[in-house]
mmCIF file of C-alpha atoms in Angstrom:
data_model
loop_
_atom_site.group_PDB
_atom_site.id
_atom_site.type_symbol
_atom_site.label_atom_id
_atom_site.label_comp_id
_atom_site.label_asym_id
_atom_site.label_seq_id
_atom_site.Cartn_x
_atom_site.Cartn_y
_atom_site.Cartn_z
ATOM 1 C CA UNK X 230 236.250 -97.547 392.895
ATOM 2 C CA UNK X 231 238.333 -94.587 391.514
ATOM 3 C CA UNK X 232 238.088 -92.896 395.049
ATOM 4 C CA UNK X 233 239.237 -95.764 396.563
ATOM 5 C CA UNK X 234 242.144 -96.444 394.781
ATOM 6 C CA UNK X 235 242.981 -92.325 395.017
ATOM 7 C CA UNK X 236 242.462 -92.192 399.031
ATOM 8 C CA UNK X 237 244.840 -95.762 399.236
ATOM 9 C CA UNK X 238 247.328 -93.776 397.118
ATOM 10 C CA UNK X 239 247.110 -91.038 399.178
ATOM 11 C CA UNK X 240 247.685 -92.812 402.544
ATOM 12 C CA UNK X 241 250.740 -94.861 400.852
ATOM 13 C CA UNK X 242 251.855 -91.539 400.354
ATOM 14 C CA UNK X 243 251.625 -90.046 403.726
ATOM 15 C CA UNK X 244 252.736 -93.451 405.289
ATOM 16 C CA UNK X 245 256.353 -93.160 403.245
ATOM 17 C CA UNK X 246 256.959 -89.667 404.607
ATOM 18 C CA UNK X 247 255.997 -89.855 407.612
ATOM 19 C CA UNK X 248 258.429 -93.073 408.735
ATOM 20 C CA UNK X 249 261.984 -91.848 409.129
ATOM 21 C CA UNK X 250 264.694 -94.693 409.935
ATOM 22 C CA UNK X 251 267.567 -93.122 411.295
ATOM 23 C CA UNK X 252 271.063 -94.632 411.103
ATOM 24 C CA UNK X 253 274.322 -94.189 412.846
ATOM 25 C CA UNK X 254 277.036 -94.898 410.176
ATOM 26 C CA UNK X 255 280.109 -94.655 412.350
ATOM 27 C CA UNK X 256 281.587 -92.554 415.450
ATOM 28 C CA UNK X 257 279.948 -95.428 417.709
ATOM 29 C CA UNK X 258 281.409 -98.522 418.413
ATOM 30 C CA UNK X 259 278.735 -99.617 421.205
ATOM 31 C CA UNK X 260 275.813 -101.784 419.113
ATOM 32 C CA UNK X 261 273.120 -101.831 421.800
ATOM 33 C CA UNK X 262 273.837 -98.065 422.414
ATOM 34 C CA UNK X 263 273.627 -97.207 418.934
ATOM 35 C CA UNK X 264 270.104 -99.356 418.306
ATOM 36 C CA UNK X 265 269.158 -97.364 421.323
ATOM 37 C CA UNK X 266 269.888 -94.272 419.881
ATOM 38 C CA UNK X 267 268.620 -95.183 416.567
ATOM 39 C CA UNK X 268 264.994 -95.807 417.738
ATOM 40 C CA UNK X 269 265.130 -93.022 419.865
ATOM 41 C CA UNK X 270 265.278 -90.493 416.835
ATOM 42 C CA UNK X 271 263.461 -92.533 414.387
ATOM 43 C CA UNK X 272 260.634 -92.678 416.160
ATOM 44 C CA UNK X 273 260.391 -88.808 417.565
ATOM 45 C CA UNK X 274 261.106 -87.788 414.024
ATOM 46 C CA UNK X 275 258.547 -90.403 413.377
ATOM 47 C CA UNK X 276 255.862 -88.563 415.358
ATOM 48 C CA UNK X 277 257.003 -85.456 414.140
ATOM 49 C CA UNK X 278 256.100 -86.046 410.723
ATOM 50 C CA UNK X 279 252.872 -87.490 411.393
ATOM 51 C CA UNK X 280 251.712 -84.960 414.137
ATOM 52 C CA UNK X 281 252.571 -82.476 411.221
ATOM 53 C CA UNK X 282 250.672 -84.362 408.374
ATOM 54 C CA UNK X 283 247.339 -84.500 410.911
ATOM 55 C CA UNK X 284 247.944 -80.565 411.972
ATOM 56 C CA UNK X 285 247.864 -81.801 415.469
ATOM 57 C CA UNK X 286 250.253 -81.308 418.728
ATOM 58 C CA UNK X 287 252.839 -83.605 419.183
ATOM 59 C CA UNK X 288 252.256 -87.082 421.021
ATOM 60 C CA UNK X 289 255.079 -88.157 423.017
ATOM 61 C CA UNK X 290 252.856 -90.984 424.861
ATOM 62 C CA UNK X 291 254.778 -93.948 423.489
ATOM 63 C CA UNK X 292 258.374 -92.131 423.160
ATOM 64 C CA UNK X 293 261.075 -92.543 425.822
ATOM 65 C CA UNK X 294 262.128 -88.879 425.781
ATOM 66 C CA UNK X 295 262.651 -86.940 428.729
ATOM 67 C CA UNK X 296 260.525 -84.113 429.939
ATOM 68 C CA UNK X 297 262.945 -81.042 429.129
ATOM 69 C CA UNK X 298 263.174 -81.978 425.714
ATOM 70 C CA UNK X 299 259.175 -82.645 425.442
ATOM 71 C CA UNK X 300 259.082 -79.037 426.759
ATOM 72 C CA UNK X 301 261.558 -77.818 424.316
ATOM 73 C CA UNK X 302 260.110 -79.459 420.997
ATOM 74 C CA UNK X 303 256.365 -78.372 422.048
ATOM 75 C CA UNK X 304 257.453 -74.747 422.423
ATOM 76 C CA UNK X 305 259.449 -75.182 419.028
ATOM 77 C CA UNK X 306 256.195 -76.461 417.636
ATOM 78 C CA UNK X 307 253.575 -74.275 419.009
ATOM 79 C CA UNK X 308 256.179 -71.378 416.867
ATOM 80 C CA UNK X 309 256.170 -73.325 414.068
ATOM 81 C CA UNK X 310 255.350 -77.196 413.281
ATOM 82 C CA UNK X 311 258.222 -78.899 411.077
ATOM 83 C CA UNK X 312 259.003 -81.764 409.188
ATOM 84 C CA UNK X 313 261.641 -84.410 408.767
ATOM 85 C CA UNK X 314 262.508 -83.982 404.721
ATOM 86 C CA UNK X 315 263.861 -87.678 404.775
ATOM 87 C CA UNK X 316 262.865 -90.693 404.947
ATOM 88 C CA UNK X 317 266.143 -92.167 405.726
ATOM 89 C CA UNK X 318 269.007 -90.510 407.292
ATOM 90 C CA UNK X 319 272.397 -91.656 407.894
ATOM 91 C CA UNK X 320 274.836 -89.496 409.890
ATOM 92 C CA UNK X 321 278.008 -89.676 411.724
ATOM 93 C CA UNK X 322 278.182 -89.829 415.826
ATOM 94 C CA UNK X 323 279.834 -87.294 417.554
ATOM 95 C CA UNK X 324 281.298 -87.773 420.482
ATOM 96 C CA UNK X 325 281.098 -84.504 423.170
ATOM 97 C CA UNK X 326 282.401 -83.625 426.777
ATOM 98 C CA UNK X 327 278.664 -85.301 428.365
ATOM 99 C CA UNK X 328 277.744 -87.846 425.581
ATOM 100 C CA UNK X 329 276.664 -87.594 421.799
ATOM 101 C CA UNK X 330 275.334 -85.708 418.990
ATOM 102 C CA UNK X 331 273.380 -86.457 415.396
ATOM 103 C CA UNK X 332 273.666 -83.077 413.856
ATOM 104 C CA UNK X 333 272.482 -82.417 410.631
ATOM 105 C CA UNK X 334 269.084 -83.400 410.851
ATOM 106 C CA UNK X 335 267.181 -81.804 408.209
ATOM 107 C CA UNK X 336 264.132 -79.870 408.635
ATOM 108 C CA UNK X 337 261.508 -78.530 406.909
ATOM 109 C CA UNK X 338 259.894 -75.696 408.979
ATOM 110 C CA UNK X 339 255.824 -75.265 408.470
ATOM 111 C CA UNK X 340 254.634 -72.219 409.973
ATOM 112 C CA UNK X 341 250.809 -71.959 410.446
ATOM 113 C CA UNK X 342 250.783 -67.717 410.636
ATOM 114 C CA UNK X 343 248.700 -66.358 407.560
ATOM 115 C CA UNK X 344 252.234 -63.864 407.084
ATOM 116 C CA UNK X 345 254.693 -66.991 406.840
ATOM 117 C CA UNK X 346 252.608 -69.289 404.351
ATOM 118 C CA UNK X 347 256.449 -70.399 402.792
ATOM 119 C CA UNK X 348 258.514 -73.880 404.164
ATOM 120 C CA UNK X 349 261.555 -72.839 404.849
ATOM 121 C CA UNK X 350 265.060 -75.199 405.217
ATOM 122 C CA UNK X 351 266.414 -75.653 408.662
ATOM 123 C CA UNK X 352 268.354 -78.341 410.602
ATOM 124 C CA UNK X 353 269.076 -79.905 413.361
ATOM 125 C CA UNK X 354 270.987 -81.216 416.346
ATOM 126 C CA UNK X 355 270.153 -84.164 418.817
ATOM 127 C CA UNK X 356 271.931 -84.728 422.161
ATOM 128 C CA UNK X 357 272.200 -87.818 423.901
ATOM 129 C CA UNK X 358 274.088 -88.514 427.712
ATOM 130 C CA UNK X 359 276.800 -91.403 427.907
ATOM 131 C CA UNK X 360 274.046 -93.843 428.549
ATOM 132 C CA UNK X 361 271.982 -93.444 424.820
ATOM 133 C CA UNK X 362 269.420 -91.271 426.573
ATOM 134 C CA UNK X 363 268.137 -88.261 424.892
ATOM 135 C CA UNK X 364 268.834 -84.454 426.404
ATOM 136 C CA UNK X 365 267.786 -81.841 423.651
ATOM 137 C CA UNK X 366 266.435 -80.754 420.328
ATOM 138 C CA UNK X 367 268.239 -77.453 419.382
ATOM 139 C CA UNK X 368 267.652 -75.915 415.828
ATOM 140 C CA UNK X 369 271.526 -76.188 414.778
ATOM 141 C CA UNK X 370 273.685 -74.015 412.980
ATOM 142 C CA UNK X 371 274.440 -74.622 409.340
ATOM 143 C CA UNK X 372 276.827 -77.656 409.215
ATOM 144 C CA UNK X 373 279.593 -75.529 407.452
ATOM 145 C CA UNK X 374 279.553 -73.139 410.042
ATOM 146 C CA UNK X 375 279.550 -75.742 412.967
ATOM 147 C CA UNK X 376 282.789 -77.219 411.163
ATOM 148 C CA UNK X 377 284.476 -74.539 410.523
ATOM 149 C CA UNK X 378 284.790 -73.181 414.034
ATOM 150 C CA UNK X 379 285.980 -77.028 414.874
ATOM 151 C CA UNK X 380 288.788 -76.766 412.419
ATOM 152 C CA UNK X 381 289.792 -74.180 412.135
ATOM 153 C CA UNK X 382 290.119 -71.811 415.145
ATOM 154 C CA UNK X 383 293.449 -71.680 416.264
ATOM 155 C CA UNK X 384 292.817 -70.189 419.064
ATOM 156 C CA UNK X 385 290.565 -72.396 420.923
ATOM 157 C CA UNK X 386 292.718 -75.120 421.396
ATOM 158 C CA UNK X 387 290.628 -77.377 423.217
ATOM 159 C CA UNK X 388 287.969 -78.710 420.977
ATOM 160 C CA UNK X 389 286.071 -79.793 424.272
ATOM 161 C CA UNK X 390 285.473 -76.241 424.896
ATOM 162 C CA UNK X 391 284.711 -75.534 421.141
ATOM 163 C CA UNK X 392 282.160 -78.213 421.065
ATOM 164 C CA UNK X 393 280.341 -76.137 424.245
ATOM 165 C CA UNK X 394 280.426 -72.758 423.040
ATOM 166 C CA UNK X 395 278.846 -74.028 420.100
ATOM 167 C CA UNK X 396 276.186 -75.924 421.903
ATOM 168 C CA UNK X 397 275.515 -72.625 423.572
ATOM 169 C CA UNK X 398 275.262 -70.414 421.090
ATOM 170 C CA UNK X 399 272.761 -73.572 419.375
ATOM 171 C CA UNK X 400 270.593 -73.410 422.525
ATOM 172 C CA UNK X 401 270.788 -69.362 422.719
ATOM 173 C CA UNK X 402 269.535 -69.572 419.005
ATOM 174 C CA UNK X 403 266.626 -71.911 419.372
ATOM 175 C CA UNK X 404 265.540 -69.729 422.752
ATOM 176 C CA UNK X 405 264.268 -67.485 420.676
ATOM 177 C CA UNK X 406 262.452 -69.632 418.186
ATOM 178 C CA UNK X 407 261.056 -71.037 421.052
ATOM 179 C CA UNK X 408 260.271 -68.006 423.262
ATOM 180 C CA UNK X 409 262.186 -69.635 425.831
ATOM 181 C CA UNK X 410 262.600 -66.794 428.537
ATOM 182 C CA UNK X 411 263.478 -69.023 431.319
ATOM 183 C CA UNK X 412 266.584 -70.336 429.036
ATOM 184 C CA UNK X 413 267.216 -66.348 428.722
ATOM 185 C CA UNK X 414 266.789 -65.411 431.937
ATOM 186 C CA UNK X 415 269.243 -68.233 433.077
ATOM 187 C CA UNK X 416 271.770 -67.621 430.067
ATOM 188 C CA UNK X 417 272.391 -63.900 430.545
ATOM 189 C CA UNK X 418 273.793 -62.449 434.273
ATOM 190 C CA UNK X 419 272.829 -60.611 436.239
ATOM 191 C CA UNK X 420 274.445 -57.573 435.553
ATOM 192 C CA UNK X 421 274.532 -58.357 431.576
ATOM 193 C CA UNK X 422 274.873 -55.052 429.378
ATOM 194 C CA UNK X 423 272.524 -55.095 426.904
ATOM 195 C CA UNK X 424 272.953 -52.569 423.690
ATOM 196 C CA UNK X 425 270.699 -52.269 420.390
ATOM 197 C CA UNK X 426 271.840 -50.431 417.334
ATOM 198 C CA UNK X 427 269.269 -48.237 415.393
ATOM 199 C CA UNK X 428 269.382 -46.670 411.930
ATOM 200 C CA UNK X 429 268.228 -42.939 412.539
ATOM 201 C CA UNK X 430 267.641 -40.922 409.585
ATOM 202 C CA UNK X 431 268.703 -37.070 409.604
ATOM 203 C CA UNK X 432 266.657 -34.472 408.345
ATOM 204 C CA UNK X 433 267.036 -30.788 408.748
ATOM 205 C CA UNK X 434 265.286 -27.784 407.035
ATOM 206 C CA UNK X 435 263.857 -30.784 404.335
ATOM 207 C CA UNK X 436 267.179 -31.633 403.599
ATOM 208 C CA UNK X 437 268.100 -35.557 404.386
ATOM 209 C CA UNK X 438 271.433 -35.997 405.888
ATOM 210 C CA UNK X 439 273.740 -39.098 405.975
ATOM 211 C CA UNK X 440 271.939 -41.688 408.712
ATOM 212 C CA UNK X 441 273.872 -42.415 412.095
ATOM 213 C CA UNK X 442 273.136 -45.370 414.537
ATOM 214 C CA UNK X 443 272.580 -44.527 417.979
ATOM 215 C CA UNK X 444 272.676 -46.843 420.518
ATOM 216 C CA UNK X 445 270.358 -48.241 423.519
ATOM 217 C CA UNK X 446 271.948 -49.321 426.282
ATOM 218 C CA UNK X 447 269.351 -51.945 428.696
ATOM 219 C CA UNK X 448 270.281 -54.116 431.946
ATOM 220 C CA UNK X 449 268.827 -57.594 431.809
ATOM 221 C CA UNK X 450 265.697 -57.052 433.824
ATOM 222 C CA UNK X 451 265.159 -54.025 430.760
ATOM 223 C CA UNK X 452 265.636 -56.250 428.182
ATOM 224 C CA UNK X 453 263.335 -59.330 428.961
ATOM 225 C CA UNK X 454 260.419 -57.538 430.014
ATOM 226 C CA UNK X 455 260.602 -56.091 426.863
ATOM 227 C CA UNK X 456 261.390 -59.546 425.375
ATOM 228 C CA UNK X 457 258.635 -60.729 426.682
ATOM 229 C CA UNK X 458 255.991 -58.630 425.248
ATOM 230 C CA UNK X 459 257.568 -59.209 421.730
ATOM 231 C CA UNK X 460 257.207 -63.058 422.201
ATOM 232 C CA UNK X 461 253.446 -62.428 423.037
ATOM 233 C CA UNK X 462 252.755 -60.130 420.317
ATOM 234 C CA UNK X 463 254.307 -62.469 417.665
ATOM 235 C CA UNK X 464 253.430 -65.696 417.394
ATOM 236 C CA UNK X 465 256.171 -66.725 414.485
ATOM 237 C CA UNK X 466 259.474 -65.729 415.604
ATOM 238 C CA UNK X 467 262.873 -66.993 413.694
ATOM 239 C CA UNK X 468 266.215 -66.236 414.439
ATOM 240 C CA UNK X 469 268.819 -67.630 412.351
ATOM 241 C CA UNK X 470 273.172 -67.563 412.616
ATOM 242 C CA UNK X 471 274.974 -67.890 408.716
ATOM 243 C CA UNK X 472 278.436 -66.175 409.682
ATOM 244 C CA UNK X 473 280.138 -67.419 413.062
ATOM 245 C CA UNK X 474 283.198 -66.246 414.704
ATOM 246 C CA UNK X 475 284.769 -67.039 417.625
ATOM 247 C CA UNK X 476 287.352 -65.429 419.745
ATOM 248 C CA UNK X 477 289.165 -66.004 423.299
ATOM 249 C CA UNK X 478 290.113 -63.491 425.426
ATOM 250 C CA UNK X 479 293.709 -62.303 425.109
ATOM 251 C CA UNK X 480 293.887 -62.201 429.225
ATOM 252 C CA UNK X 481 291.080 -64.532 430.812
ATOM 253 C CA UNK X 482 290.810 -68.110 429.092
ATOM 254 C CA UNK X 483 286.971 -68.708 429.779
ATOM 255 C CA UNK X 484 285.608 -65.842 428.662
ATOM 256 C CA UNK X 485 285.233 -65.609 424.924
ATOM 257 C CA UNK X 486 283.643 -63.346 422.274
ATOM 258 C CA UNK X 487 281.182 -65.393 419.719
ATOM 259 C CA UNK X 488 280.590 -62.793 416.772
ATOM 260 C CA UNK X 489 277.096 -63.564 414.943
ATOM 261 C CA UNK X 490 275.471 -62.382 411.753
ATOM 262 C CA UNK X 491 271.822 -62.803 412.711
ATOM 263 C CA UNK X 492 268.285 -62.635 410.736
ATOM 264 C CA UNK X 493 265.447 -61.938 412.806
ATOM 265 C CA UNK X 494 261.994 -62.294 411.430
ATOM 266 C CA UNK X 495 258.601 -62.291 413.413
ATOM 267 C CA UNK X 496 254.921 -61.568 412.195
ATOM 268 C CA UNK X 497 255.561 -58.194 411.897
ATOM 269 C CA UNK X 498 259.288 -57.340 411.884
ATOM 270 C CA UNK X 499 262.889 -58.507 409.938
ATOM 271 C CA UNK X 500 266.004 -56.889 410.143
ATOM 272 C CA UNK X 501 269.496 -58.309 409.943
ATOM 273 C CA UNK X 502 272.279 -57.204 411.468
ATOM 274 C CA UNK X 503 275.871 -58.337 413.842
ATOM 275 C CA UNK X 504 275.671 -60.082 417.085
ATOM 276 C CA UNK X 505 278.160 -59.708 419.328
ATOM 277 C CA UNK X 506 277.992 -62.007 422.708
ATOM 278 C CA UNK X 507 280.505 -62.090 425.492
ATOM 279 C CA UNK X 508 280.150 -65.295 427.295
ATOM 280 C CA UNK X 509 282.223 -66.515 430.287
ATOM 281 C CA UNK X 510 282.639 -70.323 430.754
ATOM 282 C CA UNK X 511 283.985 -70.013 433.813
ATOM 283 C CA UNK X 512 281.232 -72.481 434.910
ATOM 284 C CA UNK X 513 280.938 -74.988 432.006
ATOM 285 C CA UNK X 514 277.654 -75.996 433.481
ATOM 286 C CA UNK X 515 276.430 -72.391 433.626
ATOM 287 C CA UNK X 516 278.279 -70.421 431.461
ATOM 288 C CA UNK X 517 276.949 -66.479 431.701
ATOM 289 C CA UNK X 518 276.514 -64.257 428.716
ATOM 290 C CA UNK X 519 277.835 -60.449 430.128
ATOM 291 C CA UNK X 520 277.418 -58.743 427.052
ATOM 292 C CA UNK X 521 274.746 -58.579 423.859
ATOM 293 C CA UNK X 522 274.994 -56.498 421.607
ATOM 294 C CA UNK X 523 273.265 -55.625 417.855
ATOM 295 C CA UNK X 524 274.398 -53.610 415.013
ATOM 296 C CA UNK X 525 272.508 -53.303 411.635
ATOM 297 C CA UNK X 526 274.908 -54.767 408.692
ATOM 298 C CA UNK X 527 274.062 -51.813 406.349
ATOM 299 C CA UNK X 528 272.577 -48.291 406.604
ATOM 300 C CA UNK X 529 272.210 -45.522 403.589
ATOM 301 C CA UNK X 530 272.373 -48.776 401.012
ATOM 302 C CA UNK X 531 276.013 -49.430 402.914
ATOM 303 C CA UNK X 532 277.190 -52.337 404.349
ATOM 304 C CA UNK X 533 278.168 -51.833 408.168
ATOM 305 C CA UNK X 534 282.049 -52.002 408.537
ATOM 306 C CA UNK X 535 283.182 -54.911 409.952
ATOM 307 C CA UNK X 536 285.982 -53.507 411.983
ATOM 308 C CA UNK X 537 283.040 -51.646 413.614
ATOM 309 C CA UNK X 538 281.082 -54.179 414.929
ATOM 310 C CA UNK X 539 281.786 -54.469 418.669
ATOM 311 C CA UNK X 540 284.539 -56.577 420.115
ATOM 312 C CA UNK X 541 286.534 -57.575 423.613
ATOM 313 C CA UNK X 542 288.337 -54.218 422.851
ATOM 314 C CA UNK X 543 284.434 -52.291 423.468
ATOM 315 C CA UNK X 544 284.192 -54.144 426.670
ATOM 316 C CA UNK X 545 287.319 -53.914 428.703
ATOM 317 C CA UNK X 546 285.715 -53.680 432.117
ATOM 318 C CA UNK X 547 283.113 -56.241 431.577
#
């Protein structure tokens, strides 16, 4: 009797965490849109939770979701399977350039890798067309940061264009939680500069001399290959943003400079360090990335200068 009444317990347990209702407090004035909508992400968060629970793939069988974002969530998965924290969630719609957004979904990420045994906090951001149908999954940037940029950059004045360059750098994010290399193939052009800052330490005659970086300059074809055989020798990778900026160019108007403090971790690797990403929106439906580069943000128990990290100035001729 005492078993039975422990194993009823325990599936009124998993049955309250696994249900998520989702609802849209305001930013939609559309009812049958926004009950669209609402069962949409209630019942893929839905599955989520449960798929996690049973350690099993996702099921997408009785969910109207598109096959792009099936693609997306079971490459997010197969790095690490996740959970929907709550079992009720009521956000704000925002309205974009193409559709909507729920941001702020939160996440707890449950990596199966003996090396990553810890949960760890993440959110994120759901996309929907004009007509309530879903288009992506992206692991989001912290809501504070997201904001921020929306407020507060002066020189961006078009908040449709803020909105996108955000997006992007969202999507360029989750590619690599992912191991999306068709994303990153697409995202960066063809003649995209690609240069990595390493910490070298100098020793001469036993004597240890300050460190310097030196820097690795790659084309694009360079720098996925080698991608590549990272994402196949890892099978946990996480990249997360916590420090945004965002610049325009002072001559061309589409081509902007998104400044990134990044933490990289994989089964066998973590360093932090700056991002700095040159991206032309010239076309808004396939804007380019020209220029990646990384710098470490401290070396010799330093931080790394900020007015060193690299900027529009570095890249004149790009």
């Amino acid at each position: 009797m005492k078993k039975i009444y422990l194993f009823t317990l325990l599936f009124m347990a998993q049955a309250m965490v696994a249900g998520v209702n989702v609802q849209i407090a305001d930013g939609l004035d559309n009812t049958s849109l926004q009950s669209k909508m609402e069962t949409a992400m209630s019942g893929l968060l839905t599955e989520i939770n449960k798929a996690e629970m049973e350690h099993r793939n996702l099921n997408f069988a009785a969910l109207a979701i598109p096959e792009p974002v099936k693609e997306s969530l079971t490459m997010l998965w197969e790095n690490s399977p996740f959970q929907c924290t709550d079992d009720e969630i009521v956000e704000t719609c925002l309205t974009t350039n193409s559709g909507y957004q729920i941001r702020n979904i939160p996440l707890m990420m449950k990596p199966r890798d003996d090396t990553f045994n810890e949960s760890e906090y993440q959110e994120a951001v759901i996309s929907f067309d004009k007509y309530g149908n879903m288009e992506s999954f992206y692991l989001s940037l912290n809501m504070n940061l997201y904001m921020n940029v929306m407020r507060s950059n002066n020189q961006i004045t078009d908040i449709r264009r803020r909105q996108l360059i955000l997006d992007y750098v969202e999507r360029f994010r989750t590619a690599y939680n992912t191991k999306d290399i068709h994303f990153l193939n697409q995202v960066f052009s063809d003649d995209a500069l690609i240069i990595t800052g390493k910490v070298v330490k100098v020793v001469k005659d036993g004597v240890q001399y300050p460190s310097k970086i030196t820097y690795n300059k790659q084309t694009k074809e360079e720098y996925l290959q080698k991608l590549q055989q990272v994402f196949k020798r890892n099978s946990y990778i996480k990249v997360t943003f916590d420090e945004i900026e965002v610049s325009r160019h002072p001559v061309n108007p589409d081509v902007y400079g998104v400044t990134l403090h990044q933490g990289y971790t994989s089964s066998n690797y973590h360093d932090d360090g700056y991002l700095f990403l040159l991206w032309d929106f010239s076309d808004e439906e396939a804007p380019k990335i020209h220029v990646r580069t990384w710098q470490p943000d401290s070396f010799d128990g330093k931080r790394f200068p900020k007015e060193k990290v690299f900027t529009f100035a570095d890249f004149e001729d790009q």
